[in-house]
Amino acid sequence: MGRIFGTDGVRGLANRDLTAELAVDLAVAAAHVLGEAGAFADQRPTAVVARDPRASGEFLEAAVVAGLASAGVDVHRLGVVPTPGAAFLTSFLAADMGVMISASHNPMPDNGIKFLARGGLKLDDDLEVLIENRLEEPWERPTGADVGRIGDSRAGVSAYVKHLVTSSPRRLEGLTVVLDCANGAAYEVGPRVFEELGANVIAIHAEPDGLNINDRCGSTHLGDLQKAVVEHGADAGFAFDGDADRCLAVDQTGAVVDGDQILSILAVAARDAGRLTDQTVVATVMSNLGFVRAMQEHDITVIQTAVGDRYVLEAMRAGAFNMGGEQSGHVIMGDYATTGDGVLTAVHLAARLHETGSTLSDLAAVMTRLPQVLVNVPGVDKSRADTDPTLQGEVAIAAARLGDSGRVLLRQSGTEPLVRVMVEAATHEEAAEVAQHLAGVVLKTLAL
């Protein structure tokens, strides 16, 4: 079948690439692999299953639950819960595994399945390979009392809300915030948390109908949030994606505050509070050079990884660091979560606002972003992006041209069939010129 796991689980067009049959097989294979790896400790295994609100999640949830139960796993259905909520509840409910059904920021027709190990951690690559290798294999099916049982556990949502509320270093009375919930998994949790912390909350795009998730809203479409913040005179706005594992912000003027700026603010806040382990933060190679320079100015070490929050988390675990994130808005606060958590990020950013009395624009000025241009090139053989000699030669020429004033990053997307070209330079015009040139080279040299 080939490799089907990407950087964030299995993802594709629901009912075409990601079918009910595949969902059943993945669930069964995951149960077998984790069981044989000793994850179930020779006890009757339990799993939690959550999803975002997209329509296809309903049949995929049913398929995953059926697969797990048929393999002898007892299942707690959590319903619509953010991905970080599923991770938290996997640990909180002492489940042996967790499953999240979501395509995150992807359009509604897509969906995805990601598996979590005990403790709410994403599976290692080697376990995912084993799951792929076990798909559609013959197996001895349990019968009678050995089949898994299925129940609902909506009380878990309240436990997750309480966890987020108690993580905040302070109450938020006096703050007015706008939350764009992307008609996604945070539509209930996000407003609830901020209201319980005492903030004045204006929630937009918080009415999911199964079809409108990420539809011109959320962290990939900030226009409505920018307008709402200005119209309501809010202190800040926070936008989540479909599964709410990421957060982007908008300051009081309507200007966007991206993941690098958010991570800068939170890293400095943690350092000031004496809570930043080894004065180190983990980021990816996509982080803006301005972020790296800002951290250097604050005597904070930056460790950079491959793109993907799983790689940030791996580096954090390897070094026992407690702060990391991505420019896209995945921020991992290891003291409170095992994965990126958009609502958690927003809460702590709002708490920093409240604590300092500063505006968000003032806090975001901790770093100066270099002009950055990102061009996505679809319809090409992305597997050759790192090896094609003509393309790599052009990348080297562009990098030499920019020198210390910028950089070039070209990489395969881990979740979509395209190549990403990212260029930073002293001016937006130069970055755009170099990026467009390289995008043209990609299109020509990697043509299918």
mmCIF file of N, CA and C in Angstrom, residues 298-410:
data_model
loop_
_atom_site.group_PDB
_atom_site.id
_atom_site.type_symbol
_atom_site.label_atom_id
_atom_site.label_comp_id
_atom_site.label_asym_id
_atom_site.label_seq_id
_atom_site.Cartn_x
_atom_site.Cartn_y
_atom_site.Cartn_z
ATOM 1 N N HIS A 298 17.480 38.153 23.983
ATOM 2 C CA HIS A 298 16.966 37.905 25.329
ATOM 3 C C HIS A 298 17.678 36.727 25.993
ATOM 4 N N ASP A 299 18.835 36.345 25.437
ATOM 5 C CA ASP A 299 19.649 35.254 26.000
ATOM 6 C C ASP A 299 18.893 33.940 26.093
ATOM 7 N N ILE A 300 18.046 33.706 25.093
ATOM 8 C CA ILE A 300 17.305 32.450 25.004
ATOM 9 C C ILE A 300 17.842 31.657 23.825
ATOM 10 N N THR A 301 18.217 30.414 24.062
ATOM 11 C CA THR A 301 18.741 29.537 23.017
ATOM 12 C C THR A 301 17.592 28.978 22.186
ATOM 13 N N VAL A 302 17.775 28.925 20.861
ATOM 14 C CA VAL A 302 16.776 28.358 19.960
ATOM 15 C C VAL A 302 17.314 27.071 19.352
ATOM 16 N N ILE A 303 16.585 25.991 19.508
ATOM 17 C CA ILE A 303 16.887 24.730 18.838
ATOM 18 C C ILE A 303 15.873 24.562 17.722
ATOM 19 N N GLN A 304 16.336 24.336 16.489
ATOM 20 C CA GLN A 304 15.435 24.237 15.348
ATOM 21 C C GLN A 304 15.341 22.804 14.836
ATOM 22 N N THR A 305 14.125 22.416 14.451
ATOM 23 C CA THR A 305 13.842 21.052 13.999
ATOM 24 C C THR A 305 13.221 21.081 12.608
ATOM 25 N N ALA A 306 12.955 19.898 12.071
ATOM 26 C CA ALA A 306 12.170 19.788 10.845
ATOM 27 C C ALA A 306 10.761 20.321 11.102
ATOM 28 N N VAL A 307 10.043 20.641 10.024
ATOM 29 C CA VAL A 307 8.700 21.191 10.156
ATOM 30 C C VAL A 307 7.729 20.110 10.632
ATOM 31 N N GLY A 308 6.902 20.474 11.584
ATOM 32 C CA GLY A 308 5.928 19.546 12.147
ATOM 33 C C GLY A 308 5.995 19.573 13.658
ATOM 34 N N ASP A 309 4.841 19.740 14.298
ATOM 35 C CA ASP A 309 4.861 19.853 15.756
ATOM 36 C C ASP A 309 5.350 18.579 16.427
ATOM 37 N N ARG A 310 5.241 17.437 15.733
ATOM 38 C CA ARG A 310 5.736 16.199 16.325
ATOM 39 C C ARG A 310 7.248 16.247 16.500
ATOM 40 N N TYR A 311 7.946 16.919 15.562
ATOM 41 C CA TYR A 311 9.402 17.003 15.663
ATOM 42 C C TYR A 311 9.819 18.017 16.726
ATOM 43 N N VAL A 312 9.019 19.065 16.864
ATOM 44 C CA VAL A 312 9.252 20.004 17.968
ATOM 45 C C VAL A 312 9.104 19.271 19.295
ATOM 46 N N LEU A 313 8.058 18.481 19.410
ATOM 47 C CA LEU A 313 7.816 17.751 20.651
ATOM 48 C C LEU A 313 8.927 16.743 20.933
ATOM 49 N N GLU A 314 9.397 16.055 19.881
ATOM 50 C CA GLU A 314 10.476 15.088 20.074
ATOM 51 C C GLU A 314 11.724 15.765 20.632
ATOM 52 N N ALA A 315 12.059 16.935 20.081
ATOM 53 C CA ALA A 315 13.238 17.668 20.567
ATOM 54 C C ALA A 315 13.021 18.158 21.988
ATOM 55 N N MET A 316 11.797 18.586 22.294
ATOM 56 C CA MET A 316 11.505 19.019 23.655
ATOM 57 C C MET A 316 11.651 17.869 24.637
ATOM 58 N N ARG A 317 11.151 16.700 24.267
ATOM 59 C CA ARG A 317 11.251 15.544 25.155
ATOM 60 C C ARG A 317 12.700 15.100 25.316
ATOM 61 N N ALA A 318 13.454 15.136 24.215
ATOM 62 C CA ALA A 318 14.848 14.694 24.264
ATOM 63 C C ALA A 318 15.684 15.579 25.186
ATOM 64 N N GLY A 319 15.387 16.895 25.179
ATOM 65 C CA GLY A 319 16.153 17.821 25.999
ATOM 66 C C GLY A 319 15.466 18.239 27.277
ATOM 67 N N ALA A 320 14.286 17.666 27.532
ATOM 68 C CA ALA A 320 13.486 18.036 28.713
ATOM 69 C C ALA A 320 13.158 19.528 28.724
ATOM 70 N N PHE A 321 12.933 20.097 27.523
ATOM 71 C CA PHE A 321 12.553 21.503 27.424
ATOM 72 C C PHE A 321 11.035 21.630 27.544
ATOM 73 N N ASN A 322 10.567 22.799 27.963
ATOM 74 C CA ASN A 322 9.129 22.943 28.217
ATOM 75 C C ASN A 322 8.440 23.986 27.342
ATOM 76 N N MET A 323 9.134 24.484 26.307
ATOM 77 C CA MET A 323 8.496 25.477 25.440
ATOM 78 C C MET A 323 8.960 25.287 23.999
ATOM 79 N N GLY A 324 8.005 25.206 23.085
ATOM 80 C CA GLY A 324 8.357 25.072 21.677
ATOM 81 C C GLY A 324 7.168 25.422 20.809
ATOM 82 N N GLY A 325 7.400 25.549 19.513
ATOM 83 C CA GLY A 325 6.281 25.862 18.644
ATOM 84 C C GLY A 325 6.675 26.120 17.213
ATOM 85 N N GLU A 326 5.657 26.460 16.421
ATOM 86 C CA GLU A 326 5.817 26.709 14.996
ATOM 87 C C GLU A 326 5.209 28.060 14.627
ATOM 88 N N GLN A 327 5.678 28.594 13.506
ATOM 89 C CA GLN A 327 5.157 29.855 12.999
ATOM 90 C C GLN A 327 3.663 29.764 12.699
ATOM 91 N N SER A 328 3.185 28.572 12.367
ATOM 92 C CA SER A 328 1.776 28.375 12.028
ATOM 93 C C SER A 328 0.853 28.518 13.222
ATOM 94 N N GLY A 329 1.420 28.594 14.431
ATOM 95 C CA GLY A 329 0.582 28.766 15.610
ATOM 96 C C GLY A 329 0.509 27.567 16.524
ATOM 97 N N HIS A 330 1.197 26.477 16.151
ATOM 98 C CA HIS A 330 1.324 25.361 17.100
ATOM 99 C C HIS A 330 2.308 25.775 18.191
ATOM 100 N N VAL A 331 1.833 25.928 19.388
ATOM 101 C CA VAL A 331 2.708 26.236 20.520
ATOM 102 C C VAL A 331 2.522 25.126 21.547
ATOM 103 N N ILE A 332 3.642 24.511 21.923
ATOM 104 C CA ILE A 332 3.591 23.411 22.882
ATOM 105 C C ILE A 332 4.133 23.912 24.216
ATOM 106 N N MET A 333 3.262 23.961 25.189
ATOM 107 C CA MET A 333 3.639 24.366 26.539
ATOM 108 C C MET A 333 3.716 23.093 27.377
ATOM 109 N N GLY A 334 4.916 22.545 27.462
ATOM 110 C CA GLY A 334 5.110 21.221 28.036
ATOM 111 C C GLY A 334 4.710 21.090 29.486
ATOM 112 N N ASP A 335 4.593 22.188 30.208
ATOM 113 C CA ASP A 335 4.150 22.104 31.603
ATOM 114 C C ASP A 335 2.670 21.757 31.709
ATOM 115 N N TYR A 336 1.930 21.946 30.604
ATOM 116 C CA TYR A 336 0.482 21.775 30.660
ATOM 117 C C TYR A 336 -0.077 20.843 29.584
ATOM 118 N N ALA A 337 0.687 20.540 28.540
ATOM 119 C CA ALA A 337 0.127 19.792 27.414
ATOM 120 C C ALA A 337 1.198 18.957 26.731
ATOM 121 N N THR A 338 0.755 17.909 26.052
ATOM 122 C CA THR A 338 1.659 17.039 25.304
ATOM 123 C C THR A 338 1.649 17.356 23.814
ATOM 124 N N THR A 339 0.873 18.351 23.441
ATOM 125 C CA THR A 339 0.779 18.732 22.033
ATOM 126 C C THR A 339 0.439 20.215 21.956
ATOM 127 N N GLY A 340 0.437 20.766 20.749
ATOM 128 C CA GLY A 340 -0.002 22.138 20.599
ATOM 129 C C GLY A 340 -1.447 22.284 21.037
ATOM 130 N N ASP A 341 -1.761 23.385 21.702
ATOM 131 C CA ASP A 341 -3.120 23.604 22.209
ATOM 132 C C ASP A 341 -3.474 25.068 21.989
ATOM 133 N N GLY A 342 -4.360 25.319 21.026
ATOM 134 C CA GLY A 342 -4.707 26.679 20.666
ATOM 135 C C GLY A 342 -5.357 27.459 21.789
ATOM 136 N N VAL A 343 -6.282 26.844 22.503
ATOM 137 C CA VAL A 343 -6.975 27.548 23.583
ATOM 138 C C VAL A 343 -6.013 27.823 24.733
ATOM 139 N N LEU A 344 -5.177 26.856 25.062
ATOM 140 C CA LEU A 344 -4.166 27.047 26.100
ATOM 141 C C LEU A 344 -3.232 28.202 25.739
ATOM 142 N N THR A 345 -2.797 28.233 24.495
ATOM 143 C CA THR A 345 -1.926 29.315 24.024
ATOM 144 C C THR A 345 -2.606 30.661 24.189
ATOM 145 N N ALA A 346 -3.869 30.740 23.758
ATOM 146 C CA ALA A 346 -4.606 31.995 23.857
ATOM 147 C C ALA A 346 -4.763 32.440 25.303
ATOM 148 N N VAL A 347 -5.036 31.511 26.194
ATOM 149 C CA VAL A 347 -5.202 31.835 27.614
ATOM 150 C C VAL A 347 -3.923 32.447 28.177
ATOM 151 N N HIS A 348 -2.789 31.830 27.882
ATOM 152 C CA HIS A 348 -1.533 32.326 28.452
ATOM 153 C C HIS A 348 -1.079 33.625 27.789
ATOM 154 N N LEU A 349 -1.424 33.816 26.542
ATOM 155 C CA LEU A 349 -1.127 35.099 25.890
ATOM 156 C C LEU A 349 -1.988 36.200 26.503
ATOM 157 N N ALA A 350 -3.253 35.892 26.753
ATOM 158 C CA ALA A 350 -4.137 36.869 27.398
ATOM 159 C C ALA A 350 -3.678 37.168 28.825
ATOM 160 N N ALA A 351 -3.192 36.149 29.517
ATOM 161 C CA ALA A 351 -2.697 36.358 30.882
ATOM 162 C C ALA A 351 -1.478 37.276 30.887
ATOM 163 N N ARG A 352 -0.626 37.142 29.872
ATOM 164 C CA ARG A 352 0.543 38.028 29.771
ATOM 165 C C ARG A 352 0.097 39.467 29.508
ATOM 166 N N LEU A 353 -0.938 39.636 28.693
ATOM 167 C CA LEU A 353 -1.513 40.964 28.461
ATOM 168 C C LEU A 353 -1.982 41.561 29.788
ATOM 169 N N HIS A 354 -2.733 40.766 30.526
ATOM 170 C CA HIS A 354 -3.298 41.237 31.786
ATOM 171 C C HIS A 354 -2.195 41.568 32.790
ATOM 172 N N GLU A 355 -1.187 40.712 32.845
ATOM 173 C CA GLU A 355 -0.103 40.883 33.814
ATOM 174 C C GLU A 355 0.707 42.150 33.554
ATOM 175 N N THR A 356 1.028 42.410 32.286
ATOM 176 C CA THR A 356 1.916 43.530 31.959
ATOM 177 C C THR A 356 1.180 44.841 31.789
ATOM 178 N N GLY A 357 -0.121 44.761 31.481
ATOM 179 C CA GLY A 357 -0.861 45.983 31.183
ATOM 180 C C GLY A 357 -0.497 46.562 29.834
ATOM 181 N N SER A 358 0.299 45.831 29.061
ATOM 182 C CA SER A 358 0.711 46.287 27.735
ATOM 183 C C SER A 358 -0.344 45.935 26.704
ATOM 184 N N THR A 359 -0.259 46.564 25.550
ATOM 185 C CA THR A 359 -1.093 46.158 24.427
ATOM 186 C C THR A 359 -0.420 44.967 23.747
ATOM 187 N N LEU A 360 -1.208 44.220 22.984
ATOM 188 C CA LEU A 360 -0.637 43.087 22.285
ATOM 189 C C LEU A 360 0.368 43.539 21.231
ATOM 190 N N SER A 361 0.117 44.684 20.631
ATOM 191 C CA SER A 361 1.072 45.185 19.633
ATOM 192 C C SER A 361 2.422 45.485 20.292
ATOM 193 N N ASP A 362 2.401 46.016 21.512
ATOM 194 C CA ASP A 362 3.656 46.279 22.224
ATOM 195 C C ASP A 362 4.378 44.969 22.561
ATOM 196 N N LEU A 363 3.620 43.981 23.020
ATOM 197 C CA LEU A 363 4.241 42.697 23.339
ATOM 198 C C LEU A 363 4.827 42.039 22.094
ATOM 199 N N ALA A 364 4.110 42.129 20.976
ATOM 200 C CA ALA A 364 4.566 41.492 19.734
ATOM 201 C C ALA A 364 5.832 42.141 19.193
ATOM 202 N N ALA A 365 6.098 43.368 19.618
ATOM 203 C CA ALA A 365 7.296 44.082 19.154
ATOM 204 C C ALA A 365 8.577 43.508 19.737
ATOM 205 N N VAL A 366 8.464 42.462 20.550
ATOM 206 C CA VAL A 366 9.653 41.795 21.067
ATOM 207 C C VAL A 366 10.515 41.263 19.931
ATOM 208 N N MET A 367 9.900 40.999 18.774
ATOM 209 C CA MET A 367 10.665 40.569 17.605
ATOM 210 C C MET A 367 10.247 41.364 16.378
ATOM 211 N N THR A 368 11.173 41.516 15.469
ATOM 212 C CA THR A 368 10.904 42.178 14.196
ATOM 213 C C THR A 368 10.970 41.132 13.096
ATOM 214 N N ARG A 369 9.869 40.931 12.410
ATOM 215 C CA ARG A 369 9.821 39.919 11.370
ATOM 216 C C ARG A 369 10.549 40.382 10.106
ATOM 217 N N LEU A 370 11.422 39.530 9.583
ATOM 218 C CA LEU A 370 11.963 39.785 8.265
ATOM 219 C C LEU A 370 10.869 39.501 7.246
ATOM 220 N N PRO A 371 10.808 40.286 6.155
ATOM 221 C CA PRO A 371 9.828 39.984 5.114
ATOM 222 C C PRO A 371 9.975 38.531 4.652
ATOM 223 N N GLN A 372 8.877 37.834 4.610
ATOM 224 C CA GLN A 372 8.892 36.407 4.276
ATOM 225 C C GLN A 372 7.812 36.123 3.243
ATOM 226 N N VAL A 373 8.164 35.386 2.221
ATOM 227 C CA VAL A 373 7.216 35.001 1.178
ATOM 228 C C VAL A 373 7.198 33.484 1.068
ATOM 229 N N LEU A 374 6.004 32.922 1.109
ATOM 230 C CA LEU A 374 5.829 31.473 0.992
ATOM 231 C C LEU A 374 4.989 31.188 -0.243
ATOM 232 N N VAL A 375 5.514 30.371 -1.142
ATOM 233 C CA VAL A 375 4.802 29.991 -2.357
ATOM 234 C C VAL A 375 4.617 28.480 -2.358
ATOM 235 N N ASN A 376 3.375 28.031 -2.488
ATOM 236 C CA ASN A 376 3.077 26.603 -2.592
ATOM 237 C C ASN A 376 2.988 26.219 -4.061
ATOM 238 N N VAL A 377 3.694 25.166 -4.441
ATOM 239 C CA VAL A 377 3.720 24.726 -5.842
ATOM 240 C C VAL A 377 3.084 23.344 -5.924
ATOM 241 N N PRO A 378 1.829 23.260 -6.390
ATOM 242 C CA PRO A 378 1.159 21.963 -6.508
ATOM 243 C C PRO A 378 1.448 21.312 -7.861
ATOM 244 N N GLY A 379 0.997 20.077 -8.003
ATOM 245 C CA GLY A 379 1.088 19.402 -9.290
ATOM 246 C C GLY A 379 2.490 19.011 -9.702
ATOM 247 N N VAL A 380 3.372 18.740 -8.734
ATOM 248 C CA VAL A 380 4.750 18.356 -9.033
ATOM 249 C C VAL A 380 5.112 17.103 -8.248
ATOM 250 N N ASP A 381 6.236 16.481 -8.614
ATOM 251 C CA ASP A 381 6.730 15.303 -7.906
ATOM 252 C C ASP A 381 7.521 15.772 -6.687
ATOM 253 N N LYS A 382 6.830 15.921 -5.569
ATOM 254 C CA LYS A 382 7.472 16.502 -4.389
ATOM 255 C C LYS A 382 8.574 15.607 -3.828
ATOM 256 N N SER A 383 8.550 14.310 -4.163
ATOM 257 C CA SER A 383 9.551 13.394 -3.624
ATOM 258 C C SER A 383 10.958 13.700 -4.118
ATOM 259 N N ARG A 384 11.083 14.451 -5.228
ATOM 260 C CA ARG A 384 12.402 14.777 -5.776
ATOM 261 C C ARG A 384 12.892 16.159 -5.357
ATOM 262 N N ALA A 385 12.149 16.820 -4.487
ATOM 263 C CA ALA A 385 12.482 18.202 -4.130
ATOM 264 C C ALA A 385 13.855 18.331 -3.482
ATOM 265 N N ASP A 386 14.264 17.324 -2.723
ATOM 266 C CA ASP A 386 15.529 17.411 -2.000
ATOM 267 C C ASP A 386 16.716 16.866 -2.785
ATOM 268 N N THR A 387 16.441 16.254 -3.940
ATOM 269 C CA THR A 387 17.524 15.571 -4.646
ATOM 270 C C THR A 387 17.765 16.054 -6.072
ATOM 271 N N ASP A 388 16.813 16.756 -6.666
ATOM 272 C CA ASP A 388 16.994 17.189 -8.058
ATOM 273 C C ASP A 388 18.185 18.160 -8.154
ATOM 274 N N PRO A 389 19.205 17.834 -8.939
ATOM 275 C CA PRO A 389 20.428 18.663 -8.960
ATOM 276 C C PRO A 389 20.201 20.064 -9.525
ATOM 277 N N THR A 390 19.345 20.186 -10.539
ATOM 278 C CA THR A 390 19.077 21.507 -11.112
ATOM 279 C C THR A 390 18.403 22.409 -10.091
ATOM 280 N N LEU A 391 17.403 21.868 -9.420
ATOM 281 C CA LEU A 391 16.671 22.646 -8.416
ATOM 282 C C LEU A 391 17.584 23.013 -7.258
ATOM 283 N N GLN A 392 18.357 22.057 -6.771
ATOM 284 C CA GLN A 392 19.237 22.345 -5.643
ATOM 285 C C GLN A 392 20.311 23.369 -6.008
ATOM 286 N N GLY A 393 20.746 23.351 -7.268
ATOM 287 C CA GLY A 393 21.705 24.355 -7.716
ATOM 288 C C GLY A 393 21.120 25.755 -7.687
ATOM 289 N N GLU A 394 19.867 25.886 -8.115
ATOM 290 C CA GLU A 394 19.197 27.188 -8.098
ATOM 291 C C GLU A 394 18.969 27.673 -6.667
ATOM 292 N N VAL A 395 18.662 26.746 -5.772
ATOM 293 C CA VAL A 395 18.489 27.105 -4.367
ATOM 294 C C VAL A 395 19.798 27.643 -3.792
ATOM 295 N N ALA A 396 20.901 26.990 -4.118
ATOM 296 C CA ALA A 396 22.209 27.436 -3.627
ATOM 297 C C ALA A 396 22.560 28.824 -4.146
ATOM 298 N N ILE A 397 22.241 29.097 -5.406
ATOM 299 C CA ILE A 397 22.510 30.418 -5.994
ATOM 300 C C ILE A 397 21.692 31.489 -5.278
ATOM 301 N N ALA A 398 20.414 31.173 -5.018
ATOM 302 C CA ALA A 398 19.543 32.139 -4.335
ATOM 303 C C ALA A 398 20.031 32.405 -2.920
ATOM 304 N N ALA A 399 20.454 31.357 -2.230
ATOM 305 C CA ALA A 399 20.940 31.518 -0.852
ATOM 306 C C ALA A 399 22.201 32.374 -0.815
ATOM 307 N N ALA A 400 23.080 32.170 -1.787
ATOM 308 C CA ALA A 400 24.301 32.972 -1.848
ATOM 309 C C ALA A 400 23.980 34.437 -2.124
ATOM 310 N N ARG A 401 22.985 34.662 -2.947
ATOM 311 C CA ARG A 401 22.580 36.037 -3.259
ATOM 312 C C ARG A 401 22.086 36.759 -2.008
ATOM 313 N N LEU A 402 21.309 36.067 -1.178
ATOM 314 C CA LEU A 402 20.727 36.694 0.016
ATOM 315 C C LEU A 402 21.755 36.873 1.131
ATOM 316 N N GLY A 403 22.707 35.946 1.205
ATOM 317 C CA GLY A 403 23.726 36.037 2.239
ATOM 318 C C GLY A 403 23.132 36.034 3.638
ATOM 319 N N ASP A 404 23.707 36.843 4.530
ATOM 320 C CA ASP A 404 23.251 36.902 5.925
ATOM 321 C C ASP A 404 21.953 37.676 6.094
ATOM 322 N N SER A 405 21.508 38.354 5.046
ATOM 323 C CA SER A 405 20.302 39.188 5.157
ATOM 324 C C SER A 405 19.018 38.415 4.891
ATOM 325 N N GLY A 406 19.115 37.120 4.620
ATOM 326 C CA GLY A 406 17.921 36.330 4.357
ATOM 327 C C GLY A 406 18.261 34.866 4.236
ATOM 328 N N ARG A 407 17.282 34.094 3.792
ATOM 329 C CA ARG A 407 17.517 32.663 3.625
ATOM 330 C C ARG A 407 16.456 32.062 2.726
ATOM 331 N N VAL A 408 16.733 30.834 2.265
ATOM 332 C CA VAL A 408 15.824 30.083 1.402
ATOM 333 C C VAL A 408 15.543 28.737 2.047
ATOM 334 N N LEU A 409 14.276 28.339 2.053
ATOM 335 C CA LEU A 409 13.901 27.020 2.530
ATOM 336 C C LEU A 409 12.928 26.407 1.535
ATOM 337 N N LEU A 410 13.275 25.250 1.023
ATOM 338 C CA LEU A 410 12.419 24.542 0.075
ATOM 339 C C LEU A 410 12.170 23.155 0.636
#
